[in-house]
Coordinates of C-alpha atoms in Angstrom, one line a residue:
Chain I
E1 CA 65.5 52.7 214.5
V2 CA 62.5 53.3 216.5
Q3 CA 63.6 55.5 219.6
L4 CA 61.5 56.6 222.4
V5 CA 62.9 58.8 225.0
E6 CA 61.2 59.9 228.1
S7 CA 62.2 62.9 230.4
G8 CA 60.5 65.0 233.0
G9 CA 60.6 62.7 236.1
V10 CA 61.3 64.1 239.4
V11 CA 60.7 64.0 243.0
V12 CA 57.4 66.1 243.6
Q13 CA 55.1 66.6 246.7
P14 CA 51.8 65.2 247.2
G15 CA 49.3 67.3 245.5
G16 CA 51.6 68.5 243.2
S17 CA 52.0 68.7 239.2
L18 CA 54.1 67.5 236.6
T19 CA 54.5 66.9 232.8
L20 CA 56.4 64.0 231.4
S21 CA 57.8 64.2 227.7
C22 CA 58.4 61.5 225.1
A23 CA 60.6 62.2 222.2
A24 CA 60.1 59.8 219.2
S25 CA 62.5 59.2 216.4
G26 CA 62.8 56.6 213.7
F27 CA 59.1 56.4 212.4
N28 CA 56.4 58.3 211.3
F29 CA 55.1 59.5 214.6
D30 CA 52.1 61.3 213.1
V31 CA 50.3 58.1 212.0
Y32 CA 50.8 55.9 215.3
N33 CA 48.7 55.6 218.4
M34 CA 50.7 56.1 221.5
H35 CA 50.4 55.1 225.2
W36 CA 51.8 55.8 228.5
V37 CA 52.1 52.9 231.0
R38 CA 53.7 52.9 234.4
Q39 CA 55.2 50.4 236.9
A40 CA 55.4 51.0 240.5
P41 CA 58.7 49.8 242.3
G42 CA 58.7 46.1 242.4
K43 CA 55.3 46.1 240.8
G44 CA 53.6 45.0 237.5
L45 CA 52.6 47.0 234.6
E46 CA 49.7 49.2 234.7
W47 CA 48.2 50.8 231.7
V48 CA 47.8 54.5 232.2
S49 CA 46.5 56.4 228.9
H50 CA 46.2 56.4 225.1
I51 CA 46.0 58.9 222.4
R52 CA 45.0 58.3 219.0
W53 CA 47.4 59.2 216.0
D54 CA 45.6 62.7 215.5
G55 CA 45.2 63.6 219.1
G56 CA 41.4 63.2 218.4
S57 CA 40.7 60.6 221.0
T58 CA 42.1 59.7 224.3
D59 CA 41.5 57.2 227.1
Y60 CA 42.7 56.9 230.8
A61 CA 42.8 54.4 233.4
D62 CA 40.1 55.0 236.2
S63 CA 43.1 55.7 238.6
V64 CA 44.2 58.7 236.8
K65 CA 41.0 59.8 235.2
G66 CA 40.3 63.5 236.0
R67 CA 44.0 64.1 237.1
F68 CA 46.2 63.2 234.1
T69 CA 45.9 64.4 230.5
I70 CA 47.7 62.9 227.5
S71 CA 48.5 65.0 224.4
R72 CA 50.9 65.0 221.4
D73 CA 52.7 67.4 219.3
N74 CA 52.9 65.9 215.7
R75 CA 55.2 68.6 214.4
E76 CA 57.8 68.0 217.2
N77 CA 57.4 64.1 217.4
S78 CA 56.5 64.5 221.0
L79 CA 54.0 62.8 223.4
Y80 CA 53.3 64.2 226.7
L81 CA 51.6 63.3 229.9
Q82 CA 50.4 66.2 232.2
M83 CA 49.9 65.1 235.9
S84 CA 48.2 66.9 238.7
S85 CA 46.9 66.3 241.9
L86 CA 49.7 63.8 242.5
R87 CA 49.3 61.1 245.0
R88 CA 52.0 58.6 246.6
E89 CA 50.6 55.8 244.5
D90 CA 51.3 57.6 241.5
S91 CA 55.1 56.9 242.1
A92 CA 56.3 54.7 239.5
L93 CA 58.5 54.3 236.3
Y94 CA 56.6 55.9 233.3
Y95 CA 57.0 54.2 230.0
C96 CA 56.0 55.8 226.5
A97 CA 55.1 53.2 224.2
K98 CA 54.2 53.0 220.5
A99 CA 51.2 50.9 219.4
A100 CA 51.7 48.9 216.3
W101 CA 48.8 48.9 213.8
G102 CA 47.2 46.2 215.6
G103 CA 47.4 47.8 218.9
D104 CA 50.0 45.9 220.6
L105 CA 52.8 48.0 222.1
D106 CA 55.6 47.2 219.8
H107 CA 58.4 49.7 221.0
W108 CA 58.9 51.2 224.5
G109 CA 61.2 53.6 225.8
Q110 CA 63.4 53.3 229.0
G111 CA 61.0 55.2 231.3
T112 CA 61.3 58.1 233.5
L113 CA 60.7 57.9 237.5
V114 CA 58.5 59.9 239.2
T115 CA 58.4 60.0 243.0
V116 CA 55.7 61.5 245.0
S117 CA 56.9 62.1 248.3
S118 CA 56.8 65.1 251.1
Chain X
I1 CA 38.7 43.5 231.8
V2 CA 40.5 41.8 234.6
L3 CA 43.4 39.6 233.2
T4 CA 44.6 36.9 235.9
Q5 CA 48.1 35.1 235.0
S6 CA 49.0 31.9 236.7
P7 CA 51.1 30.8 238.3
G8 CA 52.7 33.8 239.8
I9 CA 55.9 32.1 240.1
L10 CA 57.0 29.3 237.9
S11 CA 60.2 27.6 238.7
L12 CA 62.1 25.6 236.1
S13 CA 65.3 24.3 234.8
P14 CA 67.0 25.5 231.4
G15 CA 65.7 22.9 228.7
E16 CA 62.4 22.4 230.4
R17 CA 59.0 23.5 228.8
A18 CA 57.2 26.5 230.4
T19 CA 53.4 26.8 230.3
L20 CA 52.1 30.3 231.4
S21 CA 48.4 31.0 231.4
C22 CA 46.4 34.3 231.4
R23 CA 42.6 34.1 231.8
A24 CA 40.1 37.1 231.2
S25 CA 37.3 38.1 233.2
Q26 CA 35.4 38.4 230.0
S27 CA 35.9 37.4 226.1
V28 CA 38.7 39.2 224.5
S29 CA 39.0 39.2 220.8
S30 CA 42.1 36.9 220.1
R31 CA 43.1 39.8 217.6
Y32 CA 43.8 42.0 220.8
L33 CA 45.9 39.9 223.2
A34 CA 49.5 40.5 223.6
W35 CA 52.5 38.9 225.7
Y36 CA 55.4 40.9 226.9
Q37 CA 58.7 39.8 228.4
Q38 CA 60.6 42.1 231.1
K39 CA 63.9 41.6 232.4
P40 CA 65.2 43.1 235.4
G41 CA 66.2 46.8 234.9
Q42 CA 64.8 46.8 231.2
A43 CA 61.6 48.0 229.7
P44 CA 59.1 45.4 228.5
R45 CA 59.6 43.6 225.0
L46 CA 56.7 42.7 223.0
L47 CA 56.7 38.8 222.4
I48 CA 53.5 37.9 220.9
Y49 CA 50.6 39.7 219.4
G50 CA 47.2 38.9 218.2
A51 CA 47.4 36.0 220.5
S52 CA 49.6 33.9 218.5
N53 CA 52.0 35.8 216.3
R54 CA 55.5 36.4 217.2
A55 CA 56.9 39.7 217.0
T56 CA 60.0 40.6 215.2
G57 CA 62.9 38.8 216.2
I58 CA 61.2 36.6 218.7
P59 CA 62.6 32.8 218.6
D60 CA 60.2 30.0 217.6
R61 CA 60.6 28.4 220.9
F62 CA 57.9 31.0 222.1
S63 CA 54.5 30.2 220.9
A64 CA 51.1 31.2 222.2
S65 CA 47.5 30.4 221.6
G66 CA 44.2 30.9 223.0
S67 CA 40.6 32.6 222.6
G68 CA 37.7 33.9 224.4
T69 CA 39.0 34.0 228.0
D70 CA 41.9 31.5 228.0
F71 CA 45.3 32.3 226.5
T72 CA 48.5 30.3 226.8
L73 CA 52.3 31.3 226.4
T74 CA 54.6 28.3 225.9
V75 CA 58.4 28.2 225.9
S76 CA 59.3 25.2 224.6
R77 CA 62.9 24.9 225.8
L78 CA 63.9 27.2 228.3
E79 CA 67.1 29.1 227.6
P80 CA 69.0 31.0 230.4
E81 CA 67.7 34.3 228.8
D82 CA 64.2 33.3 229.0
F83 CA 64.0 33.7 232.7
A84 CA 62.2 36.9 233.3
V85 CA 58.7 38.2 233.9
Y86 CA 55.9 38.0 231.5
Y87 CA 52.8 39.9 231.2
C88 CA 49.8 39.4 229.0
Q89 CA 47.8 42.4 227.9
Q90 CA 44.5 43.0 226.3
Y91 CA 43.8 46.0 223.9
D92 CA 40.3 44.8 222.9
S93 CA 38.5 47.5 225.1
S94 CA 39.6 50.5 227.2
P95 CA 41.1 50.3 229.8
Y96 CA 43.7 48.3 228.1
S97 CA 44.7 46.1 230.9
F98 CA 47.8 44.0 231.8
G99 CA 47.9 40.6 233.8
Q100 CA 49.7 40.9 237.0
G101 CA 52.7 38.9 235.7
T102 CA 54.2 35.5 236.0
K103 CA 57.7 35.3 237.1
L104 CA 59.9 32.5 235.5
E105 CA 62.8 31.7 237.7
I106 CA 65.6 29.3 237.5
K107 CA 64.9 26.2 239.5

């Protein structure tokens, strides 16, 4: 059974930094692309970032480019999102999602909540 | 690519047919258009991939079609558990945008 478990969400001050983690199990993590998607309270889904299976290619939403860094450790079956220069508008539930071979997001974690507030 | 979903809210009764629309600001390959369902307090769930293919375990009352800039999700006979928010997503080109969602509510 595919499992994705996010962690690391906390309350952080504006301008602060944070790293989210996603522990993957139940599939061959090292051959699948992975994504981060976020959802502000009461709002819709916003795609944040993507990383290729080998870590050799990454993409970011314009809203986080230059501030967030996605990475992965295939030996540890883990996905990460380093977040810096955090803004109030970054407050959201952050989901880790696995991409199927076709690119659709076929499995999602339950999310970890990031709150940016002073 | 901006995805615009309509209507924003759809009020229907169980047993009725629901038709949800997703329009893209530029052409999207039909191979790279998905629909997701999200219920309150839950993570999104993949319903449809490649514009028209049901994901594993999705009942056949869900169907989808479309190409280019216009895509449609249809629920043939609404069951109580189908009332949720539905999102389309394109993964044709980065950034891999979502639509703003359609809330399907019980009338």
